[in-house]
Short mmCIF file of C-alpha atoms and ligand atoms in Angstrom, two decimals:
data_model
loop_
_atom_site.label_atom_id
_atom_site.label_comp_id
_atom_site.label_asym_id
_atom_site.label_seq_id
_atom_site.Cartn_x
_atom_site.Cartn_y
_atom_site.Cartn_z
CA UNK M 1 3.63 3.99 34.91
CA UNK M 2 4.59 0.67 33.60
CA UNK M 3 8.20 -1.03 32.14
CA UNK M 4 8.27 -0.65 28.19
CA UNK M 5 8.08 -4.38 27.74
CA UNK M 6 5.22 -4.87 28.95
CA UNK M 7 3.59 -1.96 27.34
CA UNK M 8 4.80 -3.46 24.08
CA UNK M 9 3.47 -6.84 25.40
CA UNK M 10 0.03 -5.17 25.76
CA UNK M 11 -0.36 -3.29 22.51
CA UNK M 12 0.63 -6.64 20.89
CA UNK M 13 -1.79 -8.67 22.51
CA UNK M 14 -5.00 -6.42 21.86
CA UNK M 15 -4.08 -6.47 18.35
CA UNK M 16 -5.43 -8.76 16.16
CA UNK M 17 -5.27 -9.60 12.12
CA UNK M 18 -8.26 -7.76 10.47
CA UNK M 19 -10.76 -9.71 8.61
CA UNK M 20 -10.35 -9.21 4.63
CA UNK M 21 -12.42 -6.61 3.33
CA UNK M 22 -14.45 -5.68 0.42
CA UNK M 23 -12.73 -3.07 -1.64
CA UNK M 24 -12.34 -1.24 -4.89
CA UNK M 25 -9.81 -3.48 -6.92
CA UNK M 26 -7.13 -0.92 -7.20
CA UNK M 27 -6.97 -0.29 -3.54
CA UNK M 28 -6.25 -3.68 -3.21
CA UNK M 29 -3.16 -3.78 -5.55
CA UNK M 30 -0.46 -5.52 -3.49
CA UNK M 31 -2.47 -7.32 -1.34
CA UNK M 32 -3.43 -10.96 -1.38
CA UNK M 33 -6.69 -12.10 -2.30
CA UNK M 34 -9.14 -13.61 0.49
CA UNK M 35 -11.58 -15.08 -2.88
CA UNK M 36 -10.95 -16.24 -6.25
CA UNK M 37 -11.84 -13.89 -8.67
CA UNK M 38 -14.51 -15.48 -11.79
CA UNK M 39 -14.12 -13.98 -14.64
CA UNK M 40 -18.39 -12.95 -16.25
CA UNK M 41 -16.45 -13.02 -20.15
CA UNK M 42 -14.31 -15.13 -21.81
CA UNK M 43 -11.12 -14.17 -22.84
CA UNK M 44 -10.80 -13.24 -26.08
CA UNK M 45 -14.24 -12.70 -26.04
CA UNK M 46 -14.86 -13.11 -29.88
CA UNK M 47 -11.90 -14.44 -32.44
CA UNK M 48 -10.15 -11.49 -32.78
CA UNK M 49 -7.36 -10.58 -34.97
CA UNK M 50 -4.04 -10.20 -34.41
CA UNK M 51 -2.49 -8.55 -37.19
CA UNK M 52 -3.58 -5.81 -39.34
CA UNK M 53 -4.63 -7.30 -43.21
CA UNK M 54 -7.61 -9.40 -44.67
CA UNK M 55 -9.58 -12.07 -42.89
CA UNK M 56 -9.98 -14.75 -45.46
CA UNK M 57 -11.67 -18.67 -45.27
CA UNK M 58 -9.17 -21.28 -44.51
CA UNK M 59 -10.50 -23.28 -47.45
CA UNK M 60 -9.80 -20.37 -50.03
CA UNK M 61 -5.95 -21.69 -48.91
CA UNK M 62 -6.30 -24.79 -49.36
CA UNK M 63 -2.81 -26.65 -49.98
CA UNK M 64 -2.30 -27.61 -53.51
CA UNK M 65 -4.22 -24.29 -54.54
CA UNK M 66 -2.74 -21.14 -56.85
CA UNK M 67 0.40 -19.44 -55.39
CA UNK M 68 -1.34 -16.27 -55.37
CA UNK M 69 -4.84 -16.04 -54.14
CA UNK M 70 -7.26 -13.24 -55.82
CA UNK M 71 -9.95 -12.38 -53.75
CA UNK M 72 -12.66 -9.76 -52.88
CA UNK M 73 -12.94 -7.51 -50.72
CA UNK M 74 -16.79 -7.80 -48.47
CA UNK M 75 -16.51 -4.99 -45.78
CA UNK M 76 -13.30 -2.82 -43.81
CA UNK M 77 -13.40 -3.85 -40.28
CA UNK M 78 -11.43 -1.66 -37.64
CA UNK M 79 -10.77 -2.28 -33.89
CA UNK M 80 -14.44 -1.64 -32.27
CA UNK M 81 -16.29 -1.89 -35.73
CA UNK M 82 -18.52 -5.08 -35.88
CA UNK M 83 -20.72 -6.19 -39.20
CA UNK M 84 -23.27 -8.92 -40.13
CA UNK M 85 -21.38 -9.20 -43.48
CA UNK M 86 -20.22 -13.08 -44.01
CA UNK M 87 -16.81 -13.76 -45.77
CA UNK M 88 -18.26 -15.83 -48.91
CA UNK M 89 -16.07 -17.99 -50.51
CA UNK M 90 -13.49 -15.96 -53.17
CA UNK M 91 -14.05 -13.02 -50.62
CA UNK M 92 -12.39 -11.62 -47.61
CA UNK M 93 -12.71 -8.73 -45.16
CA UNK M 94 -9.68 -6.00 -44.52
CA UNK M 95 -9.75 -5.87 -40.85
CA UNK M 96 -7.04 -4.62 -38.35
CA UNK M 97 -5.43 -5.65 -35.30
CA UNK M 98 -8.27 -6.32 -32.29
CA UNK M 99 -11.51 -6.53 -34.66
CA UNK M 100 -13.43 -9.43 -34.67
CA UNK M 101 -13.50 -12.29 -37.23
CA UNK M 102 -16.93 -11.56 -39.79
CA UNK M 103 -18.67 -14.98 -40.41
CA UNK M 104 -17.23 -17.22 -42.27
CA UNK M 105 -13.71 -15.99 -41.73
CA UNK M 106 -11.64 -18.20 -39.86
CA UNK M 107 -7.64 -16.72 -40.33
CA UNK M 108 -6.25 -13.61 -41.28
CA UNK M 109 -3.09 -13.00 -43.89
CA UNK M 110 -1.08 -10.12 -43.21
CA UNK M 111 -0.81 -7.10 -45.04
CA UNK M 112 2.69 -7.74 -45.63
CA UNK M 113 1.73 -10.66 -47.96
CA UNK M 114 -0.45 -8.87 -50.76
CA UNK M 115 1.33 -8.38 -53.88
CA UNK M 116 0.47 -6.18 -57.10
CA UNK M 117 0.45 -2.69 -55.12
CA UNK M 118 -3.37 -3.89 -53.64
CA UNK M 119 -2.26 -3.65 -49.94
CA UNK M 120 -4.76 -0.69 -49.72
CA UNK M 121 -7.65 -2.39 -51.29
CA UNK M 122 -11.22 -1.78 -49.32
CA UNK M 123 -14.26 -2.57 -49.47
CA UNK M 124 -15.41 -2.96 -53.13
CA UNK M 125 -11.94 -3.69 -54.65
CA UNK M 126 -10.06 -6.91 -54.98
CA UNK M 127 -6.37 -8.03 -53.40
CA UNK M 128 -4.08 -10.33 -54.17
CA UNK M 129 -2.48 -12.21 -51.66
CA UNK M 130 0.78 -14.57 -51.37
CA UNK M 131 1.08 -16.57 -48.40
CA UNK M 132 2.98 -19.85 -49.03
CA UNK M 133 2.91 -21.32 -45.20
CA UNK M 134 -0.33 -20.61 -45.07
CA UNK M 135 -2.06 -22.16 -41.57
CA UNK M 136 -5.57 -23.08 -40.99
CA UNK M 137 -6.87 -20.46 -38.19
CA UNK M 138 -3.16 -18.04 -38.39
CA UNK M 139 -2.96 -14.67 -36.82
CA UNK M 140 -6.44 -15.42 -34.59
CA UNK M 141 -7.08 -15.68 -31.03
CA UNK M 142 -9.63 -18.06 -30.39
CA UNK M 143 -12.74 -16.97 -28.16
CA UNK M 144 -11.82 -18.39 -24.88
CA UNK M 145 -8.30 -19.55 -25.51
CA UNK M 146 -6.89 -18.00 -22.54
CA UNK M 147 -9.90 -18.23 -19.94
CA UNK M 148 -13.62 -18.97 -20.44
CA UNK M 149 -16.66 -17.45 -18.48
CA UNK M 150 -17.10 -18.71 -15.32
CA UNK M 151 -14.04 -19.77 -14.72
CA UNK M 152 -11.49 -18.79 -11.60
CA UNK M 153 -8.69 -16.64 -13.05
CA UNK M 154 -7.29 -15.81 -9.40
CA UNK M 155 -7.33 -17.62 -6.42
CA UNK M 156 -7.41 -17.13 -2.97
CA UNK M 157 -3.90 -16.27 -1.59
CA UNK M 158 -2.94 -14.84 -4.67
CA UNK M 159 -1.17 -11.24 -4.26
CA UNK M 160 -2.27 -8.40 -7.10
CA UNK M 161 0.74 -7.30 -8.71
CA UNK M 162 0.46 -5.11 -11.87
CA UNK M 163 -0.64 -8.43 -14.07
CA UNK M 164 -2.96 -10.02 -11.87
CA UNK M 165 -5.02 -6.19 -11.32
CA UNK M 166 -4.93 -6.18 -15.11
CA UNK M 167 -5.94 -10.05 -15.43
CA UNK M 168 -9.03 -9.38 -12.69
CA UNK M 169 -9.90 -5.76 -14.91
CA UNK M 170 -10.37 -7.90 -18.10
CA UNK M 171 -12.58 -10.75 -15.67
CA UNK M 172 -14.88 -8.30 -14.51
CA UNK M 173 -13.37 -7.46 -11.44
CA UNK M 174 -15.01 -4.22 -9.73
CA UNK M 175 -14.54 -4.84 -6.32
CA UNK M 176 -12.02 -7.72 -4.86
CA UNK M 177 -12.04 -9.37 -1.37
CA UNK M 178 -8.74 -8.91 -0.02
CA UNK M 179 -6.25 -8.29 3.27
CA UNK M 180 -7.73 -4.95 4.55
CA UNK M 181 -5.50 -2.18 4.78
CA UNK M 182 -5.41 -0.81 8.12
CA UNK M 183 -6.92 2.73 8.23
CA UNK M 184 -5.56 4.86 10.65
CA UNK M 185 -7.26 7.81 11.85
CA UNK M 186 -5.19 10.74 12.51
CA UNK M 187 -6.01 13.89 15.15
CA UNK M 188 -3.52 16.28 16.44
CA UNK M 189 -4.41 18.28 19.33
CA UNK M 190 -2.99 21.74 20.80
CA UNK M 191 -4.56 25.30 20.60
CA UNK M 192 -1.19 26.44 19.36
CA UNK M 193 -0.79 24.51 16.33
CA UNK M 194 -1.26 26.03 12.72
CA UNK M 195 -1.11 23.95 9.72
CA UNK M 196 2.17 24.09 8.02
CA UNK M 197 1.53 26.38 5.01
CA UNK M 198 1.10 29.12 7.80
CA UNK M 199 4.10 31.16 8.68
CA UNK M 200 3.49 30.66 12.89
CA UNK M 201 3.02 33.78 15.28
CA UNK M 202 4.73 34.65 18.47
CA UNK M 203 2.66 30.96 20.47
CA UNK M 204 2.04 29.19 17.40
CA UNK M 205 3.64 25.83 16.68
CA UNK M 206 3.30 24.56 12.80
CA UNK M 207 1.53 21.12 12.95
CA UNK M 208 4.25 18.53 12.38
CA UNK M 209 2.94 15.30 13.91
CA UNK M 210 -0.15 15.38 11.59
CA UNK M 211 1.97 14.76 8.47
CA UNK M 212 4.90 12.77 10.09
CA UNK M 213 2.35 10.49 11.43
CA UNK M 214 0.61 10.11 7.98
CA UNK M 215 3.78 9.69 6.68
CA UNK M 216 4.61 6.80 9.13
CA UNK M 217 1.62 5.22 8.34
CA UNK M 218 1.45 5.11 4.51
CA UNK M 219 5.17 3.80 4.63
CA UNK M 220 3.47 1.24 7.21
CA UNK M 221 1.56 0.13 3.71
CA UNK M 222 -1.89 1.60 5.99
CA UNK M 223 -4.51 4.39 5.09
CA UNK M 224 -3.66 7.35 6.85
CA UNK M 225 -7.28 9.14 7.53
CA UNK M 226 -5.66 13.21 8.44
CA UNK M 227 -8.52 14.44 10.73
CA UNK M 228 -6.49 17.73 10.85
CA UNK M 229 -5.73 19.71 14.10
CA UNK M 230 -8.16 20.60 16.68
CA UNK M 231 -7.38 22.73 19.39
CA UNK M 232 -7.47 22.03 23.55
CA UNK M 233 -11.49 22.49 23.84
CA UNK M 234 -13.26 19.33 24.74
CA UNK M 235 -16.31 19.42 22.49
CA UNK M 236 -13.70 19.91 19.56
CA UNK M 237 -11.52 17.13 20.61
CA UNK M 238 -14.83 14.99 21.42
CA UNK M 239 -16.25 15.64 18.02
CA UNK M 240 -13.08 14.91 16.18
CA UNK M 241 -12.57 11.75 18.38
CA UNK M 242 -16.38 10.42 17.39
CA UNK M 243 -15.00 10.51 13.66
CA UNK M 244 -11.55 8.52 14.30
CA UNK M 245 -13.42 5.86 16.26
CA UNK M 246 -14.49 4.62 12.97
CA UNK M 247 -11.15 3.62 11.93
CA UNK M 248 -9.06 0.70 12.81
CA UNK M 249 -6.48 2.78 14.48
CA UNK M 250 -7.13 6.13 15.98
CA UNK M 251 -3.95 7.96 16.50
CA UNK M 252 -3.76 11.03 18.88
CA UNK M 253 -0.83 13.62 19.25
CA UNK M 254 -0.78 16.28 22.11
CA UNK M 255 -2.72 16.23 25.32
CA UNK M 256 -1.65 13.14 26.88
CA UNK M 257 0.96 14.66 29.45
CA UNK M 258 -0.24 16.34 33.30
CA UNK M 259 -0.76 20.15 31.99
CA UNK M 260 -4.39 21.51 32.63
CA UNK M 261 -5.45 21.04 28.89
CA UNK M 262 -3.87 17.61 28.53
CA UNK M 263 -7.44 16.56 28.42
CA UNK M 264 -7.30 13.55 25.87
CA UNK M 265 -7.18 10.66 28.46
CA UNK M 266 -10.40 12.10 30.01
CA UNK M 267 -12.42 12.46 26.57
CA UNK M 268 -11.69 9.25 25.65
CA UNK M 269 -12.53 7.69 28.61
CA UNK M 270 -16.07 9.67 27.93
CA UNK M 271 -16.09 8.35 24.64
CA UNK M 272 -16.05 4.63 25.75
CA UNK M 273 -12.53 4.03 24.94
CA UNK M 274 -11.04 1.29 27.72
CA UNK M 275 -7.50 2.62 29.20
CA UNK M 276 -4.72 -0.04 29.44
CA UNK M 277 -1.59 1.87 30.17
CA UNK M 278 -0.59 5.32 30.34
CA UNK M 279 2.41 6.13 31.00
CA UNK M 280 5.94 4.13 30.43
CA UNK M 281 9.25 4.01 31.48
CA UNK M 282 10.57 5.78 28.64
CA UNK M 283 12.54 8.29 27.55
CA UNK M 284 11.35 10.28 25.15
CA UNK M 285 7.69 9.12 25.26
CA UNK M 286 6.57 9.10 28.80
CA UNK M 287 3.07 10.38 28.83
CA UNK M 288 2.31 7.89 25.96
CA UNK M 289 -1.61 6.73 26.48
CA UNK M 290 -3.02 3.20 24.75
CA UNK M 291 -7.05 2.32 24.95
CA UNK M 292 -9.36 0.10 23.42
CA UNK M 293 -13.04 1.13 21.67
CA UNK M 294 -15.01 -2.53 21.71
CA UNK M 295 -17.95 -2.50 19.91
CA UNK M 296 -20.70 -5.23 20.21
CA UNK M 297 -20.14 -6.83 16.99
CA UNK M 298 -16.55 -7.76 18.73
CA UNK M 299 -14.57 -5.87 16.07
CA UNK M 300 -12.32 -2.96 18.24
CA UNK M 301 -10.24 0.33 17.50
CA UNK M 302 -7.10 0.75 19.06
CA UNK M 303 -6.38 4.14 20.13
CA UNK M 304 -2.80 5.88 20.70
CA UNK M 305 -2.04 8.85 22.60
CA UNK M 306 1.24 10.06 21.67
CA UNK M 307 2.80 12.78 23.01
CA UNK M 308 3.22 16.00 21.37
CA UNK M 309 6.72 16.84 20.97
CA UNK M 310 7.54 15.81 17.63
CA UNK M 311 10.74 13.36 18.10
CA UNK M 312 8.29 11.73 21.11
CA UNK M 313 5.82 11.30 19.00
CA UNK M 314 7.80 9.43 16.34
CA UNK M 315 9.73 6.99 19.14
CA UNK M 316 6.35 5.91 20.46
CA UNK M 317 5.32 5.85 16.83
CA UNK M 318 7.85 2.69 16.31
CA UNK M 319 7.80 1.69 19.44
CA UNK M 320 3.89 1.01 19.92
CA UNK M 321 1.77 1.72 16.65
CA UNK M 322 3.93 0.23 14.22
CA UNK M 323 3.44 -3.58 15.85
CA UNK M 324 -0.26 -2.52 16.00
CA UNK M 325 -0.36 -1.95 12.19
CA UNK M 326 2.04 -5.22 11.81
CA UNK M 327 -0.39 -7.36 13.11
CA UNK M 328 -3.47 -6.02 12.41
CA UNK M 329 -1.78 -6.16 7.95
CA UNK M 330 -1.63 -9.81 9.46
CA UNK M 331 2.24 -9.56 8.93
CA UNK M 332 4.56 -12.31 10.81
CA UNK M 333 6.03 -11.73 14.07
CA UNK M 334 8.96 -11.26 12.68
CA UNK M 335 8.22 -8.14 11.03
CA UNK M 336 5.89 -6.59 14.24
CA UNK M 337 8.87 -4.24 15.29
CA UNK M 338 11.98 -2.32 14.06
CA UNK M 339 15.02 -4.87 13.53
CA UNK M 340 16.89 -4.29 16.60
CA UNK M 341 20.88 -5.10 15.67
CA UNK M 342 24.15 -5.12 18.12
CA UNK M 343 26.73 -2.06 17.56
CA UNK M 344 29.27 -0.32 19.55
CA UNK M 345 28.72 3.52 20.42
CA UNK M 346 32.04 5.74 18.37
CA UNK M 347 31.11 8.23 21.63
CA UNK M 348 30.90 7.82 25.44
CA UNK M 349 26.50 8.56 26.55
CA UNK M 350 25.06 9.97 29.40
CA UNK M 351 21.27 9.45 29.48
CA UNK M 352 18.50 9.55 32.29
CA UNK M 353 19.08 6.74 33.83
CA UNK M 354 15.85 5.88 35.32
CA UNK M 355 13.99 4.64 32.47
CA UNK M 356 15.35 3.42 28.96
CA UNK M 357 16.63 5.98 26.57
CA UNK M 358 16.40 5.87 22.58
CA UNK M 359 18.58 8.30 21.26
CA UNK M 360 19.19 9.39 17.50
CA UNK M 361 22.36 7.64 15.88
CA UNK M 362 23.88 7.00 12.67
CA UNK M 363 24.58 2.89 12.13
CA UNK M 364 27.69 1.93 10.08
CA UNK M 365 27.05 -1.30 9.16
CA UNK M 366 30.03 -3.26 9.05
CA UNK M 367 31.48 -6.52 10.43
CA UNK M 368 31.50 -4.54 13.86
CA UNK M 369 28.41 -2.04 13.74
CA UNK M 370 28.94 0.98 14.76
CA UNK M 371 26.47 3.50 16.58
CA UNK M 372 27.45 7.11 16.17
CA UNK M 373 25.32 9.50 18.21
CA UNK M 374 23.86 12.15 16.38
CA UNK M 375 23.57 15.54 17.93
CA UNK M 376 19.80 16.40 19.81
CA UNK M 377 18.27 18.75 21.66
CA UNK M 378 15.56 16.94 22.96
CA UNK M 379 11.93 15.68 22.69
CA UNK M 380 10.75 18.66 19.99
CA UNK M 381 14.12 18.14 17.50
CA UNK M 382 13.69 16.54 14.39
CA UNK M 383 16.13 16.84 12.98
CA UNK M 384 18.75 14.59 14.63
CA UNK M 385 15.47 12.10 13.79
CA UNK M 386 15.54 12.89 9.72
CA UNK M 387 18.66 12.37 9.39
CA UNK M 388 19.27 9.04 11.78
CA UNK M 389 19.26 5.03 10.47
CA UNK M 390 19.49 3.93 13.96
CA UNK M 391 17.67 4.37 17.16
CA UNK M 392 20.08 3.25 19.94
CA UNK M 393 18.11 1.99 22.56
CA UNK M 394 20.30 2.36 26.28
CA UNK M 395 19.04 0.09 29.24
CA UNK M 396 17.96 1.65 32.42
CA UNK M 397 20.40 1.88 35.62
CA UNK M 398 23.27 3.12 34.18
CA UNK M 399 24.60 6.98 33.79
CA UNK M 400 27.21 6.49 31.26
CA UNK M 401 27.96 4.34 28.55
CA UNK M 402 31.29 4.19 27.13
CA UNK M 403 32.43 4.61 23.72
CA UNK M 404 33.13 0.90 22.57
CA UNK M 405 30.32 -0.12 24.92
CA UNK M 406 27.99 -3.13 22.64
CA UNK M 407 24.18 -1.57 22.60
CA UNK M 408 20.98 -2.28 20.75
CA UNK M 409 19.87 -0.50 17.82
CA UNK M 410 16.61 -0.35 16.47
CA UNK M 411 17.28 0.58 12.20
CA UNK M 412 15.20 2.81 10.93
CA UNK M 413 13.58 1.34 7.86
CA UNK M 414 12.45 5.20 6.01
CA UNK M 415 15.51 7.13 7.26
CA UNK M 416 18.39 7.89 5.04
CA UNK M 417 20.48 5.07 3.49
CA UNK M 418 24.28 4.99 5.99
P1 AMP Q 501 1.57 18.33 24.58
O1 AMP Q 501 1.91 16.86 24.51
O2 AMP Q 501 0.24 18.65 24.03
O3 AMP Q 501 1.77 18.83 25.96
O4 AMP Q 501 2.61 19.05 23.67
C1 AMP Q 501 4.00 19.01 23.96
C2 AMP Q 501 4.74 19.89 23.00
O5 AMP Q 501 4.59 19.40 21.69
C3 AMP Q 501 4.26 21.33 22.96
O6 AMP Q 501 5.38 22.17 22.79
C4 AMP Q 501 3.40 21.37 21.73
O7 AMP Q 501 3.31 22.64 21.16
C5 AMP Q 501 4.12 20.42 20.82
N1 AMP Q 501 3.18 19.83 19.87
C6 AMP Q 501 2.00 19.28 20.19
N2 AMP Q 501 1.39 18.84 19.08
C7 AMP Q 501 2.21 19.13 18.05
C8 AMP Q 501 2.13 18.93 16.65
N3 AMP Q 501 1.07 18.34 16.11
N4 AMP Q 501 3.15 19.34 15.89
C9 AMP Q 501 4.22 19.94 16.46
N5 AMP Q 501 4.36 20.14 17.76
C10 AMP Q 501 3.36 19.76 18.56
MG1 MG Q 502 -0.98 20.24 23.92
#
């Protein structure tokens, strides 16, 4: 059994920042690029209109020309339609928003500015068009005014937000190389679990952990991986354990503590996986195991044993995994653990005072914080969990605490707002 700081200490130092990873470019919205992206088009990729009407020849507009300009009509051009008909002079194209410019086209007048009722004219027929501030090249996007082939549209270090996924879509972008994600293998053990849309039996337990641990993850910003439940048989657990060495993170509820089938330590040791603690002063969380797979290509998978009772399972959850996840995301230190803040208990506590104790608690923030303990019953409760902002975390070596006593609280980032 070891002190909780170092346990912490330990998990932190065996975890590393993962290398960026090659991955679909919408799993990698939010993260920060590790290459530039080069866009294989430019952008527009042809002169393209940008209003519906007729695409006409600048030097049918010429200044010093009639007020209204007759001319007639080649070929109807929608979005997607392309031609090989030119725009002679005297002629012009109807075209709408998004087609491309015909040859010999180089501006488009807006529908707005026909006169004489010929604002429908097509293909065939003639329009008449007013346009007094005429400009050489209006209403076009040039091929390649906004970025040319070949050139970087993205950088390295730049984060994908909603503009930059769309920017990379339009460059070509299928696959990006960004911050990986950690993916976090999840297993929960015990013969007596049943998956929650059963209604349990006299001995059945609904499987809780499985989801509150995916949960914890994906708020984590990882990729939960929900190997499902397997029950207390070693080739089951074995198998199941083969799978979630693949991940990054292979997470374990159930089968850590000193019952007969608490056989998870022992499979995992068969499966290669290093031990460096089990077992910390801790309260709830004792039986809490931590391992190592290294494979020879240096890269590693951390594996957690948490306990099985729920509320354990959550505390050693924060406590241990989330750093894990921190640093592996390649998040600063800063934002490894839970913030921890000072307030002063609104009720007198009486923990176990041999090991640290983190109990359930509402936190008033205020200009004096203020813990208020939240009723538990234990280890398996979750609900004084769901409904806490605070974790207050009591030293070891002392059987009561006071009300008005200063103690540590660690804030619970996805509980309900005070
Ligand atoms: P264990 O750590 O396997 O000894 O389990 C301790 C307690 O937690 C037992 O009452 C289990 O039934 C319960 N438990 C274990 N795994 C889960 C789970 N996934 N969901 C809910 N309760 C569980
Ligand atoms: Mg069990």
């Amino acid at each position: 059994m070891i002190d909780l700081a170092d346990a912490i200490a330990l998990v932190e130092r065996a975890a590393a920042p993962l290398p960026p990873r090659r991955q679909r470019l919408l799993e990698a919205c939010g993260r920060r690029l590790a290459a530039g992206i080069v866009s294989d088009v430019d952008s527009p990729p042809w002169d393209r209109a940008m209003m519906d009407g007729f695409a006409v020849r600048d030097d049918d507009f010429a200044p010093g020309g009639p007020d209204v300009v007759e001319l007639d009509v080649v070929v109807d051009l929608a979005a997607g339609d392309v031609t090989t008909i030119g725009v002679p002079p005297g002629g012009c194209a109807r075209i709408m928003t998004g087609a491309p410019l015909p040859r010999g086209a180089q501006a488009v007048v807006p529908v707005e500015s026909t006169v004489d009722g010929t604002a429908a004219a097509r293909a065939g027929g003639r329009v008449r068009l007013r346009e007094p501030r005429f400009r050489a090249g209006q209403h076009v996007a040039r091929q390649g005014a906004a970025f040319r082939r070949g050139q970087e549209v993205l950088a390295a270090g730049a984060t994908l937000g909603a503009a930059e996924i769309g920017l990379a879509a339009e460059a070509g972008a299928v696959h990006v190389l960004a911050a990986a994600r950690p993916r976090v293998a999840i297993i929960s053990t015990g013969s007596e679990l049943v998956p929650p849309e059963t209604v349990p039996v006299f001995g059945q337990t609904r499987n809780s952990n499985g989801p509150m641990l995916a949960a914890a993850v994906t708020l984590l910003d990882a990729e939960p991986i929900v190997l499902g439940g397997v029950g207390d048989r070693p080739e089951a657990i074995r198998a199941a354990v083969a799978q979630g060495l693949a991940a990054d993170v292979l997470v374990l509820s159930g089968g850590v503590s000193a019952g007969d089938l608490d056989l998870v330590p022992a499979i995992l040791g068969r499966c290669g996986v290093e031990t460096v603690f089990h077992k910390v002063r801790l309260k709830p969380g004792k039986p809490v195991w931590f391992g190592i797979f290294r494979r020879a290509d240096a890269s590693s998978t951390l594996v957690f044993g948490l306990p099985g009772n729920p509320a354990s399972s959550l505390v050693c959850f924060e406590l241990f995994v989330r750093p894990a996840l921190a640093i592996l995301a390649g998040r600063s230190r800063e934002a490894w653990h839970l913030p921890s803040v000072r307030a002063v208990l609104s009720a007198p506590l009486q923990p176990a005072a041999d090991r640290p104790v983190y109990l359930p608690c509402r936190l008033i923030v205020g200009t004096r914080n203020e813990a208020v303990p939240l009723p538990w019953t234990g280890s398996s409760d979750l609900v004084g969990l769901a409904t806490a902002t605070g974790l207050i975390a009591l030293p070891a070596g002392r059987d009561r605490h006071e009300a008005g006593t200063e103690v540590d609280v660690l804030r619970l980032l996805s509980g309900a707002e005070p």
